[in-house]
Coordinates of C-alpha atoms and ligand atoms in Angstrom, one line a residue:
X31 CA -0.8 -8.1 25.0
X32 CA 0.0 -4.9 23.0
X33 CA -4.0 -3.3 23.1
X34 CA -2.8 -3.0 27.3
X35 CA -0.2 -1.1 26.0
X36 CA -1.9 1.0 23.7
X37 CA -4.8 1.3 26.6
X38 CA -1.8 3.0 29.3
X39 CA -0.5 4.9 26.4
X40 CA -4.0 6.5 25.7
X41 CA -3.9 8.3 29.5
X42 CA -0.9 10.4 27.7
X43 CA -3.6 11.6 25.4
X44 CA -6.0 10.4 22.3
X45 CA -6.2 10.0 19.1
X46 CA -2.8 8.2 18.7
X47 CA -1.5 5.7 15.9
X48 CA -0.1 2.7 17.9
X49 CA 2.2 0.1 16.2
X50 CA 3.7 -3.2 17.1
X51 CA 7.1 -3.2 15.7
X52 CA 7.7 -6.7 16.5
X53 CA 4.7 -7.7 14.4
X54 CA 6.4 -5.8 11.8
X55 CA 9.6 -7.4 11.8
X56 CA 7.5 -10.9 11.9
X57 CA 5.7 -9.8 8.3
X58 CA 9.2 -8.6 7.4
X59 CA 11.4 -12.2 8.2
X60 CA 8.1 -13.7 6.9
X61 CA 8.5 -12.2 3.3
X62 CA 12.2 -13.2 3.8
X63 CA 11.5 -16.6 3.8
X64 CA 9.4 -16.7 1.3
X65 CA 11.2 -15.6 -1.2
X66 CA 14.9 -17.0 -0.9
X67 CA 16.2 -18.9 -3.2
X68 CA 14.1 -17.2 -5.7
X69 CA 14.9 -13.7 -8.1
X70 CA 12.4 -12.1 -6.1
X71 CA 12.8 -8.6 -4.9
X72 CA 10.3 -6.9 -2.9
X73 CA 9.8 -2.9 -2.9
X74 CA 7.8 -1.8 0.1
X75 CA 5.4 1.0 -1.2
X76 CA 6.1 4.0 1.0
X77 CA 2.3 5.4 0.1
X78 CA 1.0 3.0 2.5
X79 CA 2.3 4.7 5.4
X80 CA 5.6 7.0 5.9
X81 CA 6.0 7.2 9.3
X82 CA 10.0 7.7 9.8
X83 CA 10.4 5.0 12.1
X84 CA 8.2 2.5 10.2
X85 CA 10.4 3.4 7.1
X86 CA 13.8 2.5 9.4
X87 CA 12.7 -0.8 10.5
X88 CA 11.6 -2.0 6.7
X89 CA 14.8 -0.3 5.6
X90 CA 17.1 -2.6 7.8
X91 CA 15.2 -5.6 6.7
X92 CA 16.8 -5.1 3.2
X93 CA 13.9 -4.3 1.5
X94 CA 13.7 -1.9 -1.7
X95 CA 11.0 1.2 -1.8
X96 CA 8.1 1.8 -4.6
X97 CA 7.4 5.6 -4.2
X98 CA 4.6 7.6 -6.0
X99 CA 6.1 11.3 -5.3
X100 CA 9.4 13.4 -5.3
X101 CA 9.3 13.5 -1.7
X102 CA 8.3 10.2 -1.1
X103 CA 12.0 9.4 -2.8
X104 CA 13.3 12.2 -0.5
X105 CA 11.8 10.6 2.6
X106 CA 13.1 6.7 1.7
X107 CA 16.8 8.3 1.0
X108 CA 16.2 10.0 4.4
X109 CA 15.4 6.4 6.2
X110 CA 18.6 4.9 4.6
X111 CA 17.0 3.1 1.4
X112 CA 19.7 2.5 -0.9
X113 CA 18.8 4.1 -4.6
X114 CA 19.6 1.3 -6.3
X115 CA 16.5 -0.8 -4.9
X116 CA 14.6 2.5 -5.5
X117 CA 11.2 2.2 -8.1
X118 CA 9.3 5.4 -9.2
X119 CA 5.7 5.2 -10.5
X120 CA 3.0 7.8 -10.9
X121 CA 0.8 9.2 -13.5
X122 CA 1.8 12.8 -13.1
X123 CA 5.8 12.9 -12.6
X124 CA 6.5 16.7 -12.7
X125 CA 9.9 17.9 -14.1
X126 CA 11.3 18.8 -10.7
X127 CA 9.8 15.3 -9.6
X128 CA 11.9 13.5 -12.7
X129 CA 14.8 15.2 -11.7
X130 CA 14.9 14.1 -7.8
X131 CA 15.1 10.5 -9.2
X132 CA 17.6 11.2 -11.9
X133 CA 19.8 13.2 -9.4
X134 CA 19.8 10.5 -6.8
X135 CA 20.2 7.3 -9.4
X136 CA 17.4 5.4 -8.2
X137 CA 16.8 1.9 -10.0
X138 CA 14.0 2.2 -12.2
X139 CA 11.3 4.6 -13.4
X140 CA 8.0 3.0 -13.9
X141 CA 6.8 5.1 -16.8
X142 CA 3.1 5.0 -17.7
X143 CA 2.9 7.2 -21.0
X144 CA 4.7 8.1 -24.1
X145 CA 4.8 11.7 -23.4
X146 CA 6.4 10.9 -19.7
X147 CA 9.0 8.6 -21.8
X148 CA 10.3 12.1 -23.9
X149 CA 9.8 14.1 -20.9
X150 CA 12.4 11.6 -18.8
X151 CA 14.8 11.4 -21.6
X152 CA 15.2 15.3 -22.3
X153 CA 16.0 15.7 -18.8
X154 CA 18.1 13.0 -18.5
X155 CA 20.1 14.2 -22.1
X156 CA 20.7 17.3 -20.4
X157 CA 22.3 15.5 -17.4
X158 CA 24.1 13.7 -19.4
X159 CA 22.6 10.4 -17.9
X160 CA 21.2 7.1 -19.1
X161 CA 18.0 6.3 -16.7
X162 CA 16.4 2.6 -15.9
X163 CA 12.6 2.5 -17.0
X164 CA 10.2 0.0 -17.2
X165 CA 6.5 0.3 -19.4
X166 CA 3.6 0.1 -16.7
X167 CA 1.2 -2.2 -18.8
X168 CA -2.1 -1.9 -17.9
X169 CA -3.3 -5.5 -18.2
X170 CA -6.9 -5.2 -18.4
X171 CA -7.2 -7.4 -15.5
X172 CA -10.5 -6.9 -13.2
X173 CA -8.8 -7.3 -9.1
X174 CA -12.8 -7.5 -8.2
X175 CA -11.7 -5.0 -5.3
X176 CA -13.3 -1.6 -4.9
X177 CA -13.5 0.7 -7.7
X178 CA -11.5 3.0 -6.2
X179 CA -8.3 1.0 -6.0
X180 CA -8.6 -1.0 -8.8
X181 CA -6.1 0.0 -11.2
X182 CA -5.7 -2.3 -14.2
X183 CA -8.6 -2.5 -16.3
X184 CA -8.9 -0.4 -19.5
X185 CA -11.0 2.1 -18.0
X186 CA -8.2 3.4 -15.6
X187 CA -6.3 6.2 -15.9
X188 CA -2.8 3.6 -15.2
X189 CA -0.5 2.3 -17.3
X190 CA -0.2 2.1 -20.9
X191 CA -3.0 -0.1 -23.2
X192 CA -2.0 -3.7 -24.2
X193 CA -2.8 -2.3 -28.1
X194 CA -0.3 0.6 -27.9
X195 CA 2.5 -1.6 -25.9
X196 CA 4.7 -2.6 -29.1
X197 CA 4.9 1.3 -30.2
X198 CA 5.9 2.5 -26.6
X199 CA 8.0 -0.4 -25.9
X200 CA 9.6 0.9 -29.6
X201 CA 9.7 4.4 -28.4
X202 CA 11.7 3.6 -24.6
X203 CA 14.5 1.8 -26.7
X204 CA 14.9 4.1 -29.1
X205 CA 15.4 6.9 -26.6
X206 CA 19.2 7.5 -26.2
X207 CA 18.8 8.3 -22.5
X208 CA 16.3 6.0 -21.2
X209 CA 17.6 1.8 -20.8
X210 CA 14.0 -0.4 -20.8
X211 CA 14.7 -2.7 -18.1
X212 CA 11.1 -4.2 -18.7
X213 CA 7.7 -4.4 -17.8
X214 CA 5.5 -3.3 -14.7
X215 CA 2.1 -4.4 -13.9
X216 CA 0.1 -3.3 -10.6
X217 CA -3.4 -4.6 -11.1
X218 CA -5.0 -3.0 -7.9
X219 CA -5.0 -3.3 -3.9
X220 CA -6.7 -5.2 -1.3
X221 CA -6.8 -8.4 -3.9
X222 CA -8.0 -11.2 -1.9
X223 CA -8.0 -14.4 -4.0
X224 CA -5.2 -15.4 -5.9
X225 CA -7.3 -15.7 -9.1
X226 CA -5.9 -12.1 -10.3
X227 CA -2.8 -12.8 -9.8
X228 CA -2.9 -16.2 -11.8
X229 CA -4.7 -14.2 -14.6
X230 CA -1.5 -11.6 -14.0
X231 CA 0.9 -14.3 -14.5
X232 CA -0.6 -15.8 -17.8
X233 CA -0.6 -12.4 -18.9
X234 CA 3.3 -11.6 -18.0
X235 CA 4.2 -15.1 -20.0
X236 CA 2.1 -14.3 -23.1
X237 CA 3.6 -10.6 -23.4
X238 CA 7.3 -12.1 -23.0
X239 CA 6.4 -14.5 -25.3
X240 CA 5.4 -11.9 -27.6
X241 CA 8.2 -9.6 -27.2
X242 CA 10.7 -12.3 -27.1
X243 CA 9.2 -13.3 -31.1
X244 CA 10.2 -9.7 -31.7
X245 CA 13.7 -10.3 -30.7
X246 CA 13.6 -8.0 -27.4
X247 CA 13.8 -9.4 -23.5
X248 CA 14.1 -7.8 -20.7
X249 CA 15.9 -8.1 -17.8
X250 CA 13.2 -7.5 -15.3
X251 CA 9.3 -7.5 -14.3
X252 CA 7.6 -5.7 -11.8
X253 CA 4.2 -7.5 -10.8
X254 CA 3.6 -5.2 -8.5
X255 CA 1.5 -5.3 -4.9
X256 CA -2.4 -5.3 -4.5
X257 CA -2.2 -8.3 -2.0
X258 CA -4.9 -8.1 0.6
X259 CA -5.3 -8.1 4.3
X260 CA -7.7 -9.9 6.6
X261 CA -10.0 -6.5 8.1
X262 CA -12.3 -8.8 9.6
X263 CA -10.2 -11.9 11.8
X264 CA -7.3 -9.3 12.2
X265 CA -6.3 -10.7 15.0
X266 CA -6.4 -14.5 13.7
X267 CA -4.4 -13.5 10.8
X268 CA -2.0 -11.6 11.8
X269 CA 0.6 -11.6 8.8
X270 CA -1.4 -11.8 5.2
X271 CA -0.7 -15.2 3.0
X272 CA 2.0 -14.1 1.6
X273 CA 2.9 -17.6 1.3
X274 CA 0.0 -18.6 -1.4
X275 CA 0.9 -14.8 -3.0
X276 CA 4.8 -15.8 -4.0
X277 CA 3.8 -19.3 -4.7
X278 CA 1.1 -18.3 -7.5
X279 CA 4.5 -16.9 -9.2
X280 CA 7.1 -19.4 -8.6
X281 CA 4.8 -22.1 -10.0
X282 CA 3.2 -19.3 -12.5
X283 CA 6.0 -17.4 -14.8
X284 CA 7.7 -18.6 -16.9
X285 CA 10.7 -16.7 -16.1
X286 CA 14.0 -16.4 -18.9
X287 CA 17.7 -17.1 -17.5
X288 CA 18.6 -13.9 -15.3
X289 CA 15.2 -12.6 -15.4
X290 CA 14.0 -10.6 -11.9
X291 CA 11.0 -10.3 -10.8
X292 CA 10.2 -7.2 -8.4
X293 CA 6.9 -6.9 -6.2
X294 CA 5.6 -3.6 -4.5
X295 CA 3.8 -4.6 -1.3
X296 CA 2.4 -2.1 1.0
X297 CA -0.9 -2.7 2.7
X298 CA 0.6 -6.4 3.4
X299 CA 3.4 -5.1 5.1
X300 CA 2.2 -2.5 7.8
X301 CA -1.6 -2.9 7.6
X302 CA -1.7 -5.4 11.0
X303 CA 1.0 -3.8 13.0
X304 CA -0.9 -0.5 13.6
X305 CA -4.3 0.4 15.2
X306 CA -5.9 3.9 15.7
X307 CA -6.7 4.3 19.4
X308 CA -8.9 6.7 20.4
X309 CA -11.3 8.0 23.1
X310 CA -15.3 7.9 23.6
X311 CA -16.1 11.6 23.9
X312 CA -20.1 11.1 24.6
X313 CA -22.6 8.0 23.8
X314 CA -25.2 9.6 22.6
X315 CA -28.8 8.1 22.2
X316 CA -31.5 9.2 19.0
X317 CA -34.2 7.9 18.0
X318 CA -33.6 4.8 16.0
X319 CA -30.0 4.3 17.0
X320 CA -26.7 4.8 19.6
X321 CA -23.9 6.4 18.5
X322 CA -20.7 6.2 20.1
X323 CA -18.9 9.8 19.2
X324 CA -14.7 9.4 19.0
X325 CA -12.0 11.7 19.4
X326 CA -10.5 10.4 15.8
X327 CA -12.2 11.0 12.8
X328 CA -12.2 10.4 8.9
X329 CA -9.1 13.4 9.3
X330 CA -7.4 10.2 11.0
X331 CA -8.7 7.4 9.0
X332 CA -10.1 8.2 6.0
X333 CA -10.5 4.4 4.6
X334 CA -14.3 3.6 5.6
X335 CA -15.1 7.1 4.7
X336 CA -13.6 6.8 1.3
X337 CA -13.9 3.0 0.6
X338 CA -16.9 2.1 2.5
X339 CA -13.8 -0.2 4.0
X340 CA -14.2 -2.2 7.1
X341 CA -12.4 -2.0 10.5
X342 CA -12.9 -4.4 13.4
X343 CA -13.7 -1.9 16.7
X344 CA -12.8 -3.2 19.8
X345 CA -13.6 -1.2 23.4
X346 CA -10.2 -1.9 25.3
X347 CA -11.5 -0.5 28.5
X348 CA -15.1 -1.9 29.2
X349 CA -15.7 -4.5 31.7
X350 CA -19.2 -4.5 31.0
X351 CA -20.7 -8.4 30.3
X352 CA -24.0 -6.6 28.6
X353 CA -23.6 -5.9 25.1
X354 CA -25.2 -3.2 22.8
X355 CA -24.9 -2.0 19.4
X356 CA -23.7 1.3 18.5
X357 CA -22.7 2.8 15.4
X358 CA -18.9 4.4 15.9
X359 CA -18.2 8.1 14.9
X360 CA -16.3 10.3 14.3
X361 CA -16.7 14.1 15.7
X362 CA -15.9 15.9 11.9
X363 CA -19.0 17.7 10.1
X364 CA -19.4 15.2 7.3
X365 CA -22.3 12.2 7.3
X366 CA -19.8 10.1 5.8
X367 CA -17.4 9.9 9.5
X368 CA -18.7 7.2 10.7
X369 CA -16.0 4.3 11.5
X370 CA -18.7 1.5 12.1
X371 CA -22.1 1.1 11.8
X372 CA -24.5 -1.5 14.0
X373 CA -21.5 -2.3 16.2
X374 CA -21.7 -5.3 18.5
X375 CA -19.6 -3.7 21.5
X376 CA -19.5 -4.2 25.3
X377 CA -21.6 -1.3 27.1
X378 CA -19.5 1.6 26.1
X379 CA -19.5 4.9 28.0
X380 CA -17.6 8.6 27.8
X381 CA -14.3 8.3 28.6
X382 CA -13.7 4.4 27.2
X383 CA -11.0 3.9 25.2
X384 CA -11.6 2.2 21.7
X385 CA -9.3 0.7 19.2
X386 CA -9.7 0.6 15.2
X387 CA -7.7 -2.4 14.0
X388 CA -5.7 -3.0 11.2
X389 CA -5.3 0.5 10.5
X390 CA -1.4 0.7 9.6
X391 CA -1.8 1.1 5.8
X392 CA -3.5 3.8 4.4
X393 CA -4.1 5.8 7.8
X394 CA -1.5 8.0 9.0
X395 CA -0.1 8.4 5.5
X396 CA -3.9 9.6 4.8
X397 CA -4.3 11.8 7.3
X398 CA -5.4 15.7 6.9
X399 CA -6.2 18.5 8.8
X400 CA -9.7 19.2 7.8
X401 CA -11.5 21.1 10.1
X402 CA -8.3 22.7 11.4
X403 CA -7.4 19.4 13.3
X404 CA -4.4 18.3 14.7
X405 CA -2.6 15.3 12.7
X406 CA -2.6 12.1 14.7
X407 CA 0.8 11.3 17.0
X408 CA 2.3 8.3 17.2
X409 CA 3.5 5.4 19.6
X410 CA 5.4 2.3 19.2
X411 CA 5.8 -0.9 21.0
X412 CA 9.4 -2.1 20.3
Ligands
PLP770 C1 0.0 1.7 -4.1 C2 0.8 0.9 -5.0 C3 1.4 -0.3 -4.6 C4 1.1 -1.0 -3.3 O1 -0.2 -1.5 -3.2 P1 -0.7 -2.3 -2.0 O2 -2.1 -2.7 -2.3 O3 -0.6 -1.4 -0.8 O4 0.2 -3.5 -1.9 C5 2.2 -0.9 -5.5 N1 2.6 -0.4 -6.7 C6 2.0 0.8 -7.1 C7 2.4 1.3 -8.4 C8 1.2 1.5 -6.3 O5 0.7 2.6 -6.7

């Protein structure tokens, strides 16, 4: 079993990222499947973890990238992505960003204002070069995930509004240097019924619809990622439903002759492959409750400190039949470290050796070095 592994790797030293590459390479065949015989494309969305060999083993599956930052596109050229399979999204795209994409030709720029839309096609005028765009639509569709990562409702600071769509949709094709490929939706992450998504599709037909009575079509739609991971059964469900995900949209869009349709998955990807392993410093007993203090902290994983988001906690190391409950810390000054609370875990004592499941998206990427920490290493079963 891999946690063994993780447990002899731990002696070399704690707190450490651990991944299971062949897991990886099962989500990645997995998605394969899925979506032959279909125009399907599916960008992996670097944001969800970066790690250089993570990056190479999505790269040689043939998947594109959805990147967020100039040197998130520097990293995926690094890994081998090929530019052409490259899509750039982001609120705030600086000028020096813009020009990293322009320079290197990647596929598409997922634009999400009018001002960004000028902005692009100055730059690209003065290259001399005719850049691929699509109009990030915010949908006004509620994910019913946390607040913090939901993206497409009109209160959120994504996208462009369904009211002003006609006049930017106007504005991208009358640009000289900008070519609308089409339309980009990305309703929010960790989306765990297919209920969005159906409302997403409705909403994709009813816009095409709509443009297509104005004589435009486009060539492409980007419906983005948000599909969520089991956190609590992680080790049941191993590789996320990415089955009842593609299916909502093969039976869902009504798709015109040629017409691709490009996903950005992240979280679904790497989330189950990797697990933050770390080391009980002290158990430490107050008044009302037992705390078992970690060597990894928020500075690691940030997610339950930021979301509120749950991670099963397992004690690899305990033999102990009795069990207690604990609430699982971190060691960082802030009341907000904590990984767990009221923990179910064998009898736990200094020196055990805990993992935090599911913890491949969002953690490394979100690491920092508050309070002067180190960032967390890195170890890979292959
Ligand atoms: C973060 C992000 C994604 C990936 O979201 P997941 O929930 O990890 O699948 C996709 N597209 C855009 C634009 C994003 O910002």
């Amino acid at each position: 079993m891999h946690l063994d592994t993780f447990m002899s790797l731990a002696l070399k030293g704690t707190p450490f990222y651990g991944y299971n590459l062949p897991l990886l390479r099962r989500t990645l065949d997995t998605i394969k499947q899925e979506i032959a015989g279909y125009p399907f494309m599916v960008h992996y969305a670097v944001k969800a973890n970066g790690n250089p060999r993570i990056l190479n083993e999505i790269q040689q599956s043939g998947l594109g990238v959805d990147l967020v930052s100039g040197n998130e596109i520097l990293a995926a050229l690094k890994a081998g992505f090929d530019p052409g399979k490259m899509a750039y999204a982001g609120v705030g795209k600086t000028d020096r960003e813009i020009e990293i994409g322009i320079d290197n030709d990647i596929f598409c720029f997922n634009v999400e204002s009018e001002p960004e839309m000028e902005v692009i096609n100055e730059i690209a005028a003065r290259k001399g070069k005719t850049v691929g765009v699509a109009i990030r639509v915010n949908p006004d569709i509620d994910a019913h995930t946390h607040r913090y990562i939901t993206t497409g409702t009109s209160a959120d600071k994504f996208g462009i509004d369904l009211p002003m769509l006609d006049e930017a949709v106007d504005l991208a094709m009358k640009l000289p240097n900008l070519h609308l490929r089409g339309l980009h939706f990305h309703i929010g992450s960790q989306v765990t019924t297919i209920e969005p998504f159906k409302m997403l599709c409705d909403k994709i037909n009813q816009l095409l619809e709509h443009f297509e009575k104005r004589g435009i079509s486009f060539e492409m739609i980007d419906a983005g990622g948000g599909l969520g991971v089991n956190y609590e059964q992680p080790e049941k469900n191993p590789i996320a439903p990415f089955h009842d995900f593609f299916e909502v949209f093969k039976k869902g869009l009504k798709l015109r002759q040629g017409q691709m349709v490009h996903f950005e998955l992240g979280r679904s990807i790497v989330a189950q492959c990797g697990a933050l392993i770390a080391k009980v410093v002290f158990v430490k007993q107050n008044a009302a409750k037992k705390f078992v203090i970690l060597d990894a902290g928020m500075t690691d994983l940030i997610r339950p400190a930021l979301y509120n988001s749950h991670h099963k906690i397992v004690n690899l190391t305990s033999q102990e039949k009795e069990i207690d409950t604990y609430d699982v810390v971190g060691p960082i000054c802030e009341s907000s470290d904590v990984f767990g609370t009221d923990q179910q875990l064998p009898m736990t004592r200094r020196g055990d050796i805990i993992a935090i499941l599911s913890a491949g998206a969002y953690g490394e990427s979100m690491a920092s070095t508050y309070n002067m920490r180190s960032l967390p290493q890195s170890h890979f079963i292959d």
